Short mmCIF file of C-alpha atoms in Angstrom, two decimals:
data_model
loop_
_atom_site.label_atom_id
_atom_site.label_comp_id
_atom_site.label_asym_id
_atom_site.label_seq_id
_atom_site.Cartn_x
_atom_site.Cartn_y
_atom_site.Cartn_z
CA MET A 1 -3.18 -3.06 36.26
CA VAL A 2 -4.65 -0.73 38.81
CA GLN A 3 -3.40 2.80 38.38
CA TYR A 4 -2.49 4.18 41.84
CA LEU A 5 -2.36 7.92 42.21
CA PRO A 6 -2.97 9.29 45.65
CA SER A 7 -4.68 12.30 44.07
CA PHE A 8 -7.26 9.95 42.51
CA ASP A 9 -8.34 8.65 45.98
CA ALA A 10 -8.67 12.24 47.28
CA SER A 11 -10.58 13.58 44.31
CA PHE A 12 -12.93 10.59 43.82
CA SER A 13 -13.54 10.53 47.60
CA ALA A 14 -14.37 14.17 47.56
CA LEU A 15 -16.71 13.80 44.54
CA ALA A 16 -18.41 10.85 46.10
CA ASP A 17 -20.49 13.03 48.41
CA VAL A 18 -23.57 14.99 47.16
CA THR A 19 -22.83 17.95 49.45
CA ARG A 20 -19.30 18.37 48.19
CA ARG A 21 -20.52 18.16 44.62
CA GLY A 22 -23.05 20.84 45.45
CA VAL A 23 -20.31 23.05 47.02
CA LEU A 24 -18.30 22.75 43.82
CA GLU A 25 -21.34 23.78 41.80
CA ARG A 26 -21.92 26.68 44.09
CA LEU A 27 -18.31 27.84 43.89
CA ALA A 28 -18.33 27.54 40.17
CA ARG A 29 -20.94 30.46 40.14
CA ALA A 30 -19.10 32.55 42.77
CA ASP A 31 -16.62 32.46 45.66
CA ALA A 32 -18.41 31.98 48.99
CA SER A 33 -17.49 32.00 52.70
CA VAL A 34 -17.74 28.77 54.74
CA SER A 35 -20.59 30.42 56.61
CA ASP A 36 -22.47 31.09 53.41
CA LEU A 37 -21.92 27.49 52.25
CA ALA A 38 -23.13 26.16 55.52
CA GLU A 39 -26.24 28.36 55.41
CA SER A 40 -26.99 27.32 51.73
CA PHE A 41 -26.78 23.68 52.53
CA ASP A 42 -28.65 23.97 55.86
CA MET A 43 -25.63 22.56 57.72
CA THR A 44 -23.64 23.48 60.77
CA LEU A 45 -20.43 25.42 60.27
CA THR A 46 -18.43 22.57 61.69
CA GLY A 47 -19.96 20.17 59.22
CA MET A 48 -19.32 22.45 56.31
CA LYS A 49 -15.71 22.98 57.45
CA LYS A 50 -15.14 19.23 57.24
CA HIS A 51 -16.55 19.11 53.73
CA VAL A 52 -14.46 22.09 52.62
CA ASP A 53 -11.30 20.50 54.18
CA ILE A 54 -11.81 17.33 52.14
CA LEU A 55 -12.25 19.48 48.96
CA VAL A 56 -9.13 21.35 49.86
CA ARG A 57 -7.09 18.20 50.33
CA ALA A 58 -8.28 17.06 46.87
CA GLY A 59 -7.21 20.33 45.35
CA LEU A 60 -10.69 21.06 44.28
CA VAL A 61 -11.09 24.18 46.53
CA THR A 62 -8.74 26.75 47.99
CA THR A 63 -9.52 28.89 50.93
CA GLU A 64 -8.30 32.31 52.06
CA LYS A 65 -8.77 33.65 55.52
CA LYS A 66 -9.43 37.36 55.88
CA GLY A 67 -10.04 38.30 59.47
CA ARG A 68 -12.73 35.90 60.74
CA VAL A 69 -14.07 35.02 57.30
CA ARG A 70 -12.76 32.02 55.38
CA THR A 71 -13.49 32.44 51.66
CA CYS A 72 -13.67 29.45 49.47
CA ARG A 73 -13.05 29.25 45.67
CA LEU A 74 -12.51 26.59 43.11
CA GLY A 75 -9.04 25.05 43.34
CA ARG A 76 -6.34 24.36 40.69
CA SER A 77 -7.31 20.74 40.09
CA ARG A 78 -9.05 20.50 36.78
CA LEU A 79 -9.61 16.66 37.23
CA GLU A 80 -7.67 16.09 33.93
CA ALA A 81 -6.02 12.90 35.12
CA GLU A 82 -9.34 11.60 36.51
CA LEU A 83 -11.13 12.48 33.22
CA GLU A 84 -8.49 10.66 31.26
CA TRP A 85 -8.95 7.61 33.44
CA ILE A 86 -12.77 7.72 33.03
CA GLU A 87 -12.44 8.29 29.28
CA THR A 88 -10.52 5.06 28.91
CA TYR A 89 -13.53 3.13 30.21
CA ARG A 90 -16.03 5.25 28.31
CA ARG A 91 -14.17 4.35 25.03
CA LEU A 92 -14.03 0.70 25.97
CA TRP A 93 -17.79 0.56 26.67
CA SER A 94 -18.51 2.59 23.55
CA ALA A 95 -16.61 0.03 21.42
CA ARG A 96 -18.46 -2.85 23.11
CA PHE A 97 -21.87 -1.24 22.39
CA ASP A 98 -20.85 -0.48 18.79
CA ALA A 99 -19.92 -4.27 18.40
CA LEU A 100 -23.25 -5.17 19.95
CA ASP A 101 -25.10 -2.91 17.53
CA LEU A 102 -23.49 -4.66 14.57
CA VAL A 103 -24.56 -8.06 15.93
CA VAL A 104 -28.23 -6.83 16.41
CA GLU A 105 -28.22 -5.32 12.85
CA ASP A 106 -26.88 -8.63 11.43
CA LEU A 107 -29.56 -10.57 13.29
CA LYS A 108 -32.26 -8.24 12.00
CA ARG A 109 -31.00 -8.59 8.44
CA GLN A 110 -30.96 -12.37 8.78
CA GLU A 111 -34.57 -12.51 10.11
CA LYS A 112 -35.67 -10.21 7.24
CA ASP A 113 -33.83 -12.37 4.65
CA ASP A 114 -35.48 -15.52 6.18
CA GLY A 115 -38.93 -13.95 6.09
CA ARG A 116 -39.21 -13.91 9.82
CA ASP A 117 -39.41 -10.17 10.14
CA GLN A 118 -42.29 -9.38 12.51
CA THR A 119 -42.46 -5.62 11.83
#
């Protein structure tokens, strides 16, 4: 069953873009104005504002306007629900690879027992 959470759409959509992931990395080091971010990413102010707005809607960034400067910082979303969702699939694939490892080990043991070991 597909888990539908509107916040998932917003956060995964925000994280799908390399510039927005870069903005998050930049803000993890220090708060920055939209102008600073635009300059760092060699982008127009309008383009960076669009990226920041998407990050704000996802809860990944907050902004505060002081005078003419709009300062950005990491938001409250810690992506916990998203990490839990991803972890479900990581555990599933881990279990499948563990089962595959057992099959490979069993085949190697059978080859060795049959004298077909090539190593």
